[in-house]
Coordinates of C-alpha atoms in Angstrom, one line a residue:
Chain A
X1 CA -13.8 -39.3 -35.0
X2 CA -10.4 -40.9 -34.1
X3 CA -7.2 -38.9 -33.6
X4 CA -5.0 -41.0 -35.9
X5 CA -7.2 -40.5 -39.1
X6 CA -7.1 -38.3 -42.1
X7 CA -10.6 -37.0 -41.2
X8 CA -9.3 -35.7 -37.9
X9 CA -6.2 -34.1 -39.6
X10 CA -8.5 -32.1 -41.9
X11 CA -10.9 -31.3 -39.0
X12 CA -8.1 -30.1 -36.8
X13 CA -6.6 -28.0 -39.6
X14 CA -9.9 -26.2 -40.1
X15 CA -10.5 -25.7 -36.4
X16 CA -7.0 -24.2 -36.1
X17 CA -7.7 -21.8 -38.9
X18 CA -11.1 -20.7 -37.6
X19 CA -10.0 -20.5 -33.9
X20 CA -7.1 -18.2 -34.6
X21 CA -8.8 -16.2 -37.4
X22 CA -11.6 -15.3 -35.0
X23 CA -9.2 -14.2 -32.3
X24 CA -10.5 -10.6 -32.4
X25 CA -14.1 -11.8 -32.0
X26 CA -14.2 -13.6 -28.7
X27 CA -17.8 -14.5 -28.7
X28 CA -17.9 -15.8 -32.2
X29 CA -14.7 -17.7 -31.4
X30 CA -16.3 -19.4 -28.4
X31 CA -19.4 -20.3 -30.5
X32 CA -17.1 -21.6 -33.2
X33 CA -15.1 -23.7 -30.8
X34 CA -18.3 -25.2 -29.2
X35 CA -19.7 -26.0 -32.7
X36 CA -16.4 -27.7 -33.6
X37 CA -16.5 -29.8 -30.4
X38 CA -20.1 -30.8 -31.0
X39 CA -19.3 -31.7 -34.6
X40 CA -16.4 -33.8 -33.3
X41 CA -18.7 -35.6 -30.9
X42 CA -21.7 -35.6 -33.2
X43 CA -19.6 -37.3 -35.9
X44 CA -20.3 -40.4 -33.8
X45 CA -23.8 -39.6 -32.6
X46 CA -25.8 -36.3 -32.8
X47 CA -28.2 -37.5 -30.2
X48 CA -25.5 -37.8 -27.6
X49 CA -24.0 -34.5 -28.7
X50 CA -27.4 -32.9 -27.7
X51 CA -27.3 -34.8 -24.4
X52 CA -23.8 -33.4 -23.7
X53 CA -25.2 -29.9 -24.5
X54 CA -28.1 -30.6 -22.1
X55 CA -25.7 -31.8 -19.4
X56 CA -23.7 -28.5 -19.8
X57 CA -26.9 -26.4 -19.5
X58 CA -28.2 -28.2 -16.4
X59 CA -24.9 -28.3 -14.5
X60 CA -24.1 -24.7 -15.2
X61 CA -27.6 -23.6 -14.1
X62 CA -27.2 -25.6 -10.8
X63 CA -23.7 -24.1 -10.3
X64 CA -25.1 -20.6 -10.7
X65 CA -27.9 -21.4 -8.3
X66 CA -25.5 -22.8 -5.7
X67 CA -23.4 -19.6 -5.9
X68 CA -26.4 -17.3 -5.6
X69 CA -27.6 -19.3 -2.6
X70 CA -24.2 -18.9 -0.9
X71 CA -24.2 -15.2 -1.6
X72 CA -27.7 -14.9 -0.2
X73 CA -26.5 -16.8 2.9
X74 CA -29.1 -19.6 2.3
X75 CA -29.2 -22.4 4.8
X76 CA -26.4 -24.9 4.2
X77 CA -29.0 -27.7 4.1
X78 CA -30.8 -26.4 1.0
X79 CA -27.4 -25.9 -0.8
X80 CA -26.5 -29.5 0.2
X81 CA -29.8 -30.8 -1.1
X82 CA -29.3 -29.1 -4.4
X83 CA -25.8 -30.5 -4.7
X84 CA -27.1 -34.0 -3.8
X85 CA -29.7 -33.7 -6.5
X86 CA -27.3 -32.7 -9.3
X87 CA -24.7 -35.3 -8.2
X88 CA -27.5 -37.9 -8.3
X89 CA -28.6 -36.7 -11.7
X90 CA -25.1 -36.9 -13.2
X91 CA -24.5 -40.3 -11.6
X92 CA -27.9 -41.5 -12.6
X93 CA -27.3 -40.7 -16.2
X94 CA -23.9 -42.4 -16.1
X95 CA -25.4 -45.4 -14.2
X96 CA -28.2 -45.8 -16.7
X97 CA -26.0 -46.0 -19.8
X98 CA -23.1 -47.8 -18.2
X99 CA -24.4 -50.1 -15.5
X100 CA -28.0 -51.1 -16.4
X101 CA -27.0 -54.1 -18.4
X102 CA -24.5 -55.2 -15.7
X103 CA -26.9 -54.8 -12.8
X104 CA -29.7 -56.6 -14.5
X105 CA -27.9 -59.4 -16.3
X106 CA -24.9 -60.0 -14.0
X107 CA -26.4 -59.1 -10.6
X108 CA -30.2 -59.1 -10.5
X109 CA -31.0 -62.3 -12.5
X110 CA -28.2 -64.4 -11.1
X111 CA -29.6 -63.5 -7.6
X112 CA -33.2 -64.2 -8.6
X113 CA -32.5 -67.6 -10.4
X114 CA -31.9 -69.7 -7.2
X115 CA -34.8 -67.9 -5.5
X116 CA -37.1 -68.7 -8.4
X117 CA -35.9 -72.3 -8.4
X118 CA -36.7 -72.6 -4.7
X119 CA -40.2 -71.2 -5.2
X120 CA -41.2 -73.5 -8.0
X121 CA -41.7 -73.9 -11.8
X122 CA -44.1 -71.0 -12.1
X123 CA -41.6 -68.6 -10.7
X124 CA -38.9 -70.0 -13.0
X125 CA -41.1 -69.5 -16.0
X126 CA -42.0 -65.9 -14.9
X127 CA -38.2 -65.2 -14.6
X128 CA -37.5 -66.7 -18.1
X129 CA -40.3 -64.5 -19.6
X130 CA -38.9 -61.4 -17.8
X131 CA -35.4 -62.1 -19.1
X132 CA -36.8 -62.5 -22.7
X133 CA -38.5 -59.2 -22.4
X134 CA -35.7 -57.2 -20.7
X135 CA -32.6 -58.5 -22.5
X136 CA -33.5 -57.1 -26.0
X137 CA -34.3 -53.7 -24.3
X138 CA -30.9 -53.7 -22.5
X139 CA -29.0 -54.6 -25.7
X140 CA -30.4 -51.4 -27.3
X141 CA -28.7 -49.2 -24.6
X142 CA -25.6 -47.7 -26.3
X143 CA -22.9 -46.3 -24.1
X144 CA -22.1 -42.7 -25.1
X145 CA -18.4 -42.4 -25.8
X146 CA -16.6 -40.5 -23.1
X147 CA -19.6 -40.2 -20.8
X148 CA -17.4 -41.3 -17.8
X149 CA -15.0 -38.5 -18.5
X150 CA -17.4 -35.6 -19.1
X151 CA -19.6 -36.7 -16.1
X152 CA -16.6 -36.5 -13.8
X153 CA -15.7 -33.1 -15.2
X154 CA -19.2 -31.8 -14.6
X155 CA -19.2 -33.3 -11.1
X156 CA -15.9 -31.7 -10.2
X157 CA -17.3 -28.3 -11.4
X158 CA -20.5 -28.4 -9.3
X159 CA -18.7 -29.7 -6.3
X160 CA -16.0 -27.1 -6.5
X161 CA -18.6 -24.3 -6.9
X162 CA -20.5 -25.8 -3.9
X163 CA -17.3 -25.8 -1.8
X164 CA -16.6 -22.3 -3.1
X165 CA -13.2 -23.3 -4.4
X166 CA -13.9 -22.0 -7.9
X167 CA -16.5 -19.5 -9.1
X168 CA -19.1 -20.5 -11.6
X169 CA -18.1 -19.9 -15.3
X170 CA -18.8 -16.4 -16.5
X171 CA -21.3 -17.7 -19.1
X172 CA -22.9 -21.0 -20.1
X173 CA -20.8 -20.9 -23.3
X174 CA -17.6 -20.9 -21.3
X175 CA -18.8 -23.9 -19.3
X176 CA -20.0 -25.8 -22.4
X177 CA -16.6 -25.2 -24.0
X178 CA -15.0 -26.6 -20.9
X179 CA -17.1 -29.7 -20.8
X180 CA -17.2 -30.4 -24.5
X181 CA -13.7 -29.3 -25.6
X182 CA -12.9 -31.9 -28.2
X183 CA -9.2 -32.8 -27.5
X184 CA -10.1 -34.2 -24.0
X185 CA -13.8 -35.0 -24.5
X186 CA -13.8 -38.7 -25.1
X187 CA -10.8 -40.1 -23.1
X188 CA -9.4 -37.3 -20.9
X189 CA -7.3 -36.1 -19.3
X190 CA -10.0 -35.1 -16.8
X191 CA -9.3 -31.4 -16.6
X192 CA -10.6 -29.5 -13.5
X193 CA -12.9 -26.5 -14.0
X194 CA -10.4 -24.4 -12.0
X195 CA -7.8 -25.1 -14.6
X196 CA -9.7 -24.9 -17.9
X197 CA -12.7 -22.7 -17.3
X198 CA -10.6 -19.5 -16.8
X199 CA -8.7 -20.4 -20.0
X200 CA -12.1 -20.7 -21.8
X201 CA -13.2 -17.4 -20.4
X202 CA -10.1 -15.5 -21.4
X203 CA -9.3 -17.4 -24.7
X204 CA -5.7 -17.2 -25.8
X205 CA -4.9 -14.0 -27.7
X206 CA -3.0 -13.7 -31.0
X207 CA 0.1 -12.5 -29.1
X208 CA 0.1 -15.5 -26.8
X209 CA 3.2 -17.6 -27.4
X210 CA 2.6 -21.2 -28.3
X211 CA 4.6 -24.2 -27.3
X212 CA 4.6 -25.5 -30.8
X213 CA 7.7 -27.7 -30.6
X214 CA 6.3 -29.5 -27.5
X215 CA 2.9 -29.8 -29.2
X216 CA 4.5 -31.4 -32.2
X217 CA 6.6 -33.8 -30.2
X218 CA 3.6 -34.8 -28.1
X219 CA 1.4 -35.4 -31.2
X220 CA 4.0 -37.4 -33.1
X221 CA 5.0 -39.4 -30.0
X222 CA 1.3 -40.2 -29.4
X223 CA 0.8 -41.3 -33.0
X224 CA 3.9 -43.5 -32.9
X225 CA 2.8 -45.1 -29.6
X226 CA -0.7 -45.7 -30.9
X227 CA -0.2 -46.6 -34.6
X228 CA 3.1 -48.5 -34.5
X229 CA 3.5 -49.9 -30.9
X230 CA 0.0 -50.4 -29.4
X231 CA -1.6 -51.7 -32.6
X232 CA 1.2 -54.1 -33.2
X233 CA 1.3 -55.4 -29.6
X234 CA -2.5 -55.8 -29.7
X235 CA -2.8 -57.7 -33.0
X236 CA 0.3 -59.9 -32.7
X237 CA 0.5 -60.7 -29.0
X238 CA -2.3 -59.5 -26.6
X239 CA -5.4 -60.1 -28.6
X240 CA -4.8 -63.7 -29.8
X241 CA -3.5 -64.9 -26.5
X242 CA -6.3 -63.3 -24.4
X243 CA -8.8 -64.8 -26.9
X244 CA -7.4 -68.4 -26.7
X245 CA -5.1 -68.7 -23.7
X246 CA -5.4 -72.5 -23.7
X247 CA -3.7 -72.5 -27.1
X248 CA -0.5 -71.0 -25.8
X249 CA 2.3 -72.1 -23.5
X250 CA 3.1 -70.4 -20.2
X251 CA 6.0 -68.2 -21.4
X252 CA 3.9 -67.0 -24.3
X253 CA 1.0 -66.1 -22.0
X254 CA 3.5 -64.2 -19.8
X255 CA 4.8 -62.3 -22.8
X256 CA 1.2 -61.5 -23.9
X257 CA 0.6 -60.0 -20.4
X258 CA 3.7 -57.9 -20.7
X259 CA 2.6 -56.9 -24.2
X260 CA -0.8 -55.8 -22.9
X261 CA 0.7 -53.8 -20.1
X262 CA 2.8 -51.9 -22.7
X263 CA -0.1 -51.7 -25.1
X264 CA -2.5 -50.1 -22.7
X265 CA 0.1 -47.6 -21.6
X266 CA 1.0 -46.8 -25.2
X267 CA -2.7 -46.6 -26.2
X268 CA -4.0 -44.5 -23.4
X269 CA -0.9 -42.2 -23.0
X270 CA -1.0 -41.7 -26.8
X271 CA -4.5 -40.3 -26.5
X272 CA -3.5 -38.0 -23.7
X273 CA -0.3 -36.8 -25.6
X274 CA -2.3 -36.0 -28.7
X275 CA -5.0 -34.3 -26.6
X276 CA -2.4 -32.2 -24.8
X277 CA -0.5 -31.4 -28.0
X278 CA -3.7 -30.4 -30.0
X279 CA -4.8 -28.2 -27.1
X280 CA -1.4 -26.5 -27.0
X281 CA -1.6 -25.6 -30.7
X282 CA -5.0 -23.9 -29.9
X283 CA -3.4 -22.1 -27.0
X284 CA -4.8 -24.1 -24.1
X285 CA -2.9 -26.0 -21.4
X286 CA -3.8 -29.3 -19.9
X287 CA -2.1 -31.0 -17.0
X288 CA 0.0 -34.1 -17.6
X289 CA -1.7 -37.4 -17.3
X290 CA 1.2 -39.9 -17.3
X291 CA 4.7 -39.8 -15.8
X292 CA 6.6 -43.0 -16.7
X293 CA 4.2 -45.3 -14.7
X294 CA 6.2 -48.5 -15.1
X295 CA 9.1 -46.8 -13.3
X296 CA 7.1 -46.7 -10.1
X297 CA 8.7 -48.4 -7.1
X298 CA 5.5 -48.8 -5.1
X299 CA 1.9 -49.2 -6.1
X300 CA 1.1 -45.8 -4.5
X301 CA 3.9 -44.3 -6.7
X302 CA 2.3 -46.1 -9.7
X303 CA -1.0 -44.3 -9.0
X304 CA 0.8 -41.0 -8.9
X305 CA 2.1 -41.6 -12.4
X306 CA -0.7 -43.5 -14.1
X307 CA -3.9 -41.6 -15.3
X308 CA -3.0 -38.9 -12.8
X309 CA -6.1 -36.8 -13.6
X310 CA -8.4 -39.8 -12.6
X311 CA -6.4 -40.7 -9.5
X312 CA -6.3 -37.1 -8.2
X313 CA -10.0 -36.8 -9.0
X314 CA -10.8 -40.0 -7.0
X315 CA -8.6 -38.6 -4.2
X316 CA -10.2 -35.2 -4.0
X317 CA -13.9 -36.1 -4.6
X318 CA -14.1 -39.6 -3.1
X319 CA -11.2 -40.6 -0.8
X320 CA -10.9 -37.3 1.1
X321 CA -14.7 -36.7 1.5
X322 CA -14.9 -40.3 2.9
X323 CA -12.5 -39.1 5.6
X324 CA -9.2 -39.9 3.9
X325 CA -6.5 -40.9 6.4
X326 CA -7.8 -38.6 9.1
X327 CA -10.2 -41.0 10.9
X328 CA -7.9 -43.7 12.1
X329 CA -6.0 -46.6 10.6
X330 CA -9.0 -48.9 10.0
X331 CA -11.1 -46.3 8.4
X332 CA -8.2 -45.3 6.1
X333 CA -8.0 -48.8 4.8
X334 CA -11.7 -49.0 4.3
X335 CA -11.6 -45.6 2.4
X336 CA -8.8 -46.8 0.2
X337 CA -10.6 -50.0 -0.6
X338 CA -13.9 -48.2 -1.4
X339 CA -12.1 -45.7 -3.5
X340 CA -10.4 -48.3 -5.7
X341 CA -13.5 -50.5 -5.9
X342 CA -15.4 -47.5 -7.3
X343 CA -12.4 -46.6 -9.4
X344 CA -12.5 -50.1 -10.9
X345 CA -16.3 -49.9 -11.5
X346 CA -15.7 -46.5 -13.2
X347 CA -13.6 -48.3 -15.8
X348 CA -16.5 -50.7 -16.8
X349 CA -19.5 -52.6 -15.7
X350 CA -18.0 -56.1 -15.2
X351 CA -16.9 -58.3 -12.2
X352 CA -13.4 -58.3 -13.6
X353 CA -13.2 -54.5 -13.2
X354 CA -14.5 -54.7 -9.6
X355 CA -11.8 -57.4 -8.9
X356 CA -9.2 -55.2 -10.5
X357 CA -10.2 -52.3 -8.3
X358 CA -10.4 -54.6 -5.2
X359 CA -6.9 -55.9 -5.9
X360 CA -5.4 -52.5 -6.2
X361 CA -7.3 -51.3 -3.1
X362 CA -6.1 -54.3 -1.0
X363 CA -2.5 -54.1 -2.2
X364 CA -2.4 -50.4 -1.4
X365 CA -3.8 -51.1 2.0
X366 CA -1.2 -53.7 2.6
X367 CA 1.5 -51.4 1.3
X368 CA 0.4 -48.7 3.6
X369 CA 0.3 -51.0 6.6
X370 CA 3.8 -52.3 5.9
X371 CA 5.1 -48.7 5.5
X372 CA 3.5 -47.9 8.8
X373 CA 5.3 -50.7 10.5
X374 CA 8.6 -49.8 8.9
X375 CA 8.2 -46.2 10.2
X376 CA 7.3 -44.4 6.9
X377 CA 9.3 -44.9 3.7
X378 CA 8.4 -41.4 2.5
X379 CA 11.1 -39.8 4.6
X380 CA 14.5 -39.2 3.2
X381 CA 16.0 -41.9 5.4
X382 CA 13.6 -44.4 3.9
X383 CA 14.7 -43.8 0.4
X384 CA 15.6 -47.1 -1.2
X385 CA 19.0 -47.7 -2.7
X386 CA 19.5 -47.9 -6.5
X387 CA 19.3 -51.7 -6.5
X388 CA 16.3 -51.6 -4.1
X389 CA 14.6 -49.1 -6.4
X390 CA 15.1 -51.3 -9.5
X391 CA 13.9 -54.3 -7.6
X392 CA 10.9 -52.3 -6.5
X393 CA 10.2 -51.3 -10.1
X394 CA 10.4 -54.9 -11.4
X395 CA 8.1 -56.1 -8.6
X396 CA 5.5 -53.4 -9.1
X397 CA 5.6 -53.9 -12.9
X398 CA 4.7 -57.5 -12.3
X399 CA 2.0 -56.6 -9.7
X400 CA 0.4 -54.2 -12.2
X401 CA 0.8 -56.8 -15.0
X402 CA -1.1 -59.3 -12.8
X403 CA -3.9 -56.8 -12.3
X404 CA -4.0 -56.2 -16.1
X405 CA -5.0 -59.8 -16.6
X406 CA -8.2 -59.1 -14.6
X407 CA -8.7 -55.8 -16.5
X408 CA -8.2 -57.2 -20.0
X409 CA -9.8 -60.6 -19.4
X410 CA -13.4 -59.3 -19.6
X411 CA -14.6 -62.5 -18.0
X412 CA -13.4 -64.1 -14.8
X413 CA -13.0 -67.4 -16.7
X414 CA -10.6 -65.8 -19.2
X415 CA -8.5 -64.2 -16.4
X416 CA -8.5 -67.6 -14.6
X417 CA -7.4 -69.4 -17.8
X418 CA -4.6 -66.9 -18.3
X419 CA -3.3 -67.4 -14.7
X420 CA -3.6 -71.2 -15.0
X421 CA -1.7 -71.0 -18.3
X422 CA 1.2 -69.1 -16.7
X423 CA 1.2 -71.4 -13.8
X424 CA 1.3 -74.5 -16.0
X425 CA 4.3 -72.9 -17.7
X426 CA 4.2 -75.3 -20.6
X427 CA 1.0 -76.2 -22.3
X428 CA 0.4 -79.5 -24.1
X429 CA -1.2 -77.6 -27.0
X430 CA 1.6 -75.4 -28.3
X431 CA 5.3 -74.9 -28.0
X432 CA 6.8 -71.5 -27.2
X433 CA 6.1 -69.5 -30.3
X434 CA 5.9 -65.8 -29.4
X435 CA 9.3 -65.2 -27.8
X436 CA 11.1 -63.9 -30.8
X437 CA 13.3 -60.9 -31.6
X438 CA 10.5 -58.6 -33.0
X439 CA 8.0 -59.1 -30.2
X440 CA 10.7 -58.4 -27.6
X441 CA 11.9 -55.3 -29.4
X442 CA 8.4 -54.0 -29.6
X443 CA 7.8 -54.5 -25.9
X444 CA 11.1 -52.8 -25.1
X445 CA 10.4 -49.9 -27.5
X446 CA 6.9 -49.5 -25.9
X447 CA 8.5 -49.4 -22.4
X448 CA 11.1 -46.9 -23.7
X449 CA 8.3 -44.5 -24.9
X450 CA 7.8 -43.6 -21.3
X451 CA 10.8 -41.3 -21.8
X452 CA 8.4 -38.9 -23.7
X453 CA 6.5 -38.3 -20.4
X454 CA 7.2 -35.3 -18.2
X455 CA 10.1 -33.0 -19.0
X456 CA 12.6 -35.7 -20.0
X457 CA 13.0 -34.2 -23.5
X458 CA 13.5 -30.7 -22.2
X459 CA 16.9 -29.9 -23.7
X460 CA 15.8 -31.4 -27.1
X461 CA 12.7 -29.2 -27.2
X462 CA 14.9 -26.2 -26.8
X463 CA 17.0 -27.4 -29.8
X464 CA 13.9 -28.0 -31.9
X465 CA 12.6 -24.5 -31.1
X466 CA 15.7 -23.0 -32.7
X467 CA 14.8 -24.5 -36.1
X468 CA 13.0 -22.4 -38.6
X469 CA 9.2 -23.1 -38.7
X470 CA 9.3 -24.6 -42.2
X471 CA 12.1 -27.0 -41.2
X472 CA 10.3 -28.2 -38.1
X473 CA 7.0 -28.5 -40.1
X474 CA 8.8 -30.5 -42.8
X475 CA 10.6 -32.7 -40.3
X476 CA 7.4 -33.4 -38.5
X477 CA 5.7 -34.4 -41.8
X478 CA 8.6 -36.7 -42.6
X479 CA 8.3 -38.4 -39.1
X480 CA 4.6 -38.8 -39.6
X481 CA 5.2 -40.5 -43.0
X482 CA 7.6 -43.0 -41.3
X483 CA 5.0 -43.7 -38.6
X484 CA 2.3 -44.2 -41.2
X485 CA 4.5 -46.5 -43.2
X486 CA 5.4 -48.6 -40.2
X487 CA 1.8 -48.9 -39.0
X488 CA -0.9 -51.3 -40.2
X489 CA -3.8 -50.3 -42.6
X490 CA -6.5 -48.8 -40.4
X491 CA -6.3 -48.0 -36.7
X492 CA -8.2 -49.7 -33.9
X493 CA -10.2 -47.4 -31.5
X494 CA -8.5 -46.3 -28.3
X495 CA -9.0 -48.7 -25.4
X496 CA -10.3 -46.0 -23.1
X497 CA -13.1 -45.1 -25.5
X498 CA -15.2 -47.9 -24.0
X499 CA -14.9 -46.4 -20.6
Chain B
X1 CA -1.8 -32.1 -8.2
X2 CA 1.2 -34.5 -8.4
X3 CA 2.3 -35.1 -4.8
X4 CA 5.2 -37.3 -6.2
X5 CA 7.0 -34.1 -7.1
X6 CA 7.0 -33.1 -3.4
X7 CA 8.2 -36.5 -2.3
X8 CA 11.0 -36.3 -4.7
X9 CA 11.9 -32.8 -3.7
X10 CA 12.3 -33.9 -0.1
X11 CA 15.0 -36.5 -0.9
X12 CA 18.5 -35.3 -0.3
X13 CA 21.9 -36.8 -0.9
X14 CA 24.7 -37.3 1.8
X15 CA 25.8 -33.7 1.5
X16 CA 22.3 -32.5 2.2
X17 CA 21.7 -31.1 -1.3
X18 CA 18.7 -32.2 -3.3
X19 CA 19.4 -35.3 -5.4
X20 CA 19.5 -34.7 -9.1
X21 CA 16.4 -36.2 -10.8
X22 CA 17.1 -37.9 -14.1
X23 CA 15.6 -40.5 -16.4
X24 CA 12.6 -42.2 -14.9
X25 CA 12.7 -40.0 -11.8
X26 CA 12.6 -36.7 -13.8
X27 CA 10.0 -34.2 -12.6
X28 CA 6.7 -33.4 -14.3
X29 CA 6.4 -30.3 -16.5
X30 CA 6.2 -27.3 -14.2
X31 CA 3.9 -24.6 -15.6
X32 CA 6.0 -22.0 -13.8
X33 CA 9.1 -22.9 -15.8
X34 CA 9.9 -20.9 -19.0
X35 CA 9.2 -23.1 -22.0
X36 CA 10.3 -22.8 -25.6
X37 CA 7.5 -21.0 -27.5
X38 CA 6.8 -19.6 -30.9
X39 CA 4.7 -16.6 -31.9
X40 CA 1.5 -17.5 -33.7
X41 CA 2.7 -16.4 -37.1
X42 CA 5.6 -18.9 -36.9
X43 CA 3.2 -21.6 -35.8
X44 CA 1.0 -20.9 -38.8
X45 CA 4.0 -21.3 -41.1
X46 CA 5.1 -24.5 -39.4
X47 CA 1.7 -26.1 -39.5
X48 CA 1.1 -25.1 -43.1
X49 CA 4.4 -26.7 -44.1
X50 CA 3.6 -29.7 -42.1
X51 CA 0.3 -30.2 -43.8
X52 CA 1.7 -29.6 -47.3
X53 CA 4.7 -31.9 -46.9
X54 CA 2.6 -34.6 -45.2
X55 CA 0.1 -34.4 -48.1
X56 CA 2.8 -34.6 -50.7
X57 CA 4.5 -37.6 -49.1
X58 CA 1.3 -39.5 -48.5
X59 CA -1.1 -38.5 -51.3
X60 CA -0.7 -41.8 -53.2
X61 CA -1.5 -43.8 -50.1
X62 CA -4.4 -41.5 -49.2
X63 CA -5.8 -42.0 -52.7
X64 CA -5.6 -45.8 -52.3
X65 CA -7.4 -45.6 -49.0
X66 CA -10.1 -43.4 -50.5
X67 CA -10.6 -46.0 -53.3
X68 CA -11.3 -48.6 -50.6
X69 CA -14.2 -46.5 -49.1
X70 CA -17.7 -47.7 -49.5
X71 CA -19.3 -46.6 -52.8
X72 CA -21.3 -43.3 -52.5
X73 CA -21.1 -39.6 -52.9
X74 CA -18.5 -39.3 -50.0
X75 CA -16.2 -41.7 -51.8
X76 CA -16.6 -40.0 -55.1
X77 CA -15.8 -36.6 -53.6
X78 CA -12.6 -37.8 -51.8
X79 CA -11.4 -39.8 -54.8
X80 CA -12.0 -36.8 -57.1
X81 CA -9.9 -34.7 -54.7
X82 CA -7.1 -37.1 -54.1
X83 CA -6.7 -38.5 -57.6
X84 CA -5.0 -35.4 -59.2
X85 CA -2.8 -35.0 -56.1
X86 CA -1.7 -38.6 -56.2
X87 CA -1.0 -38.4 -59.9
X88 CA 1.3 -35.3 -59.4
X89 CA 3.2 -36.6 -56.4
X90 CA 3.7 -40.0 -58.1
X91 CA 5.0 -38.4 -61.2
X92 CA 7.5 -36.4 -59.2
X93 CA 8.4 -39.4 -57.1
X94 CA 7.3 -38.1 -53.8
X95 CA 5.4 -41.3 -53.0
X96 CA 8.6 -43.3 -53.1
X97 CA 9.9 -42.7 -49.5
X98 CA 6.6 -44.1 -47.9
X99 CA 6.4 -46.9 -50.5
X100 CA 9.9 -48.0 -49.8
X101 CA 9.5 -47.8 -46.1
X102 CA 6.3 -49.8 -46.3
X103 CA 7.8 -52.4 -48.5
X104 CA 11.0 -52.8 -46.5
X105 CA 9.8 -52.5 -42.9
X106 CA 6.1 -51.9 -42.7
X107 CA 4.9 -55.0 -44.5
X108 CA 7.3 -57.3 -42.7
X109 CA 6.3 -55.8 -39.4
X110 CA 2.6 -56.1 -40.0
X111 CA 2.5 -59.5 -41.7

């Protein structure tokens, strides 16, 4: 079920009614919410909805066991063994669905081919037969939508219980509601157990005040970003140029890269906005996931503003356990690189995602080294001037755009053709065709939507709140009609669904 | 969670007072801050109005989309639901705002 569809609008209306009508019956309400979340996920595949339920059962059972072992002062080694087992189980499940095809088709067979050729024709034939048998089996593996997100949430839960930073959920139902809660189930934000489990245990009461105006602004902003901006940029600029880069001139390819940078921001932040807004209307609070990322002045700053729930997850559950910056300069650089390599691989099973992660890791390492030589730019004295800050923003925007070529390319050949096309500046195939008024306006509007992030609309929200409920509802419906009229027929799935 | 907030908070102007953070440097929502909220009853009213007005303004378009669904019981159900709504809203002229917007901007934009 996609957010910007009529089906979701009906579904959400019914969930809103049921959720608040059952406010005096907490247990029934929790069961209702879980059923709604499973229906939302099962709308795509019931088999995977059951898998999600199974994941909730197993992870909660292990969390309870870890807690009991700690209370009984069990030896740390046995607790660690149990944690290792559940982490391996979660990662194994993720790895099977997400990386089997990549490991077999892009790593194993390319390694075996030259070995087979060296051994002789018999080995080559054996390899060909093995490929013919394995490839159809691999092609039948379907990636469950949102598996990367709910696996990371489950991991954070068991690790936090193991570290005794958060207690286990009061009941399996509360944990299942945390893991499967439909607004953030398929594309985040990755909400920590410490944040959402207590909300699921308590459940918002009928007297709880609701941030309705903020919810409405977030949902409508998300719909505008996705339906009008991201869809347009994808279909008119990014998709055609990334599909046939050799057909376009250098400036056109450059514009398509800018368009993709804006498209992926509008697409992904739209999902987060709608998720946060929908949760607010049901009385739940999620942390922010974006904070005007293209206003970052350094790449480190970018990662503090882009997909913040993932970057903080990688920091807390990967970078810091690896030693963070506490084990010397060299080890810090290795940790950074490893974290971003795995962060890249999290996004997808392809060499381009690994290269994307490696690029970010290496750049951050270089940035850190330069900052170290300059004596630390985090201090007040190191704050850049206004001009310096803007130059930094423009530079980092281009650094990130370069990395998006790897991210979007899908294949190394496509990324290479895009880069060669920009370098050639003017292709013999086509003239400059895309630099026109409308594409530029759409890119600028997309960049400007970053103003919806954070609390930049604070004063306007106060003003909206003073309107009568019917007026705000009617105004929201009018804005929705404008958005639908400006958008194309049908909506493409969100980019982050594939991760 | 967001360490950027702390970095920004450390930055001070020449007079030693914290710099005002505006535009792209504005801080993230702080859960401790008082936010504008509504009681549940008001939210119910607002959401109901939102659904009714949105349905009235988009019923004709919704009906057209339903007609494009693959043939079967699901299509028959939704077409049967949306057809009378679309007839009423078209008769009253409520379909005009969206139709006009689509004709004047939407079609040109998505050509």
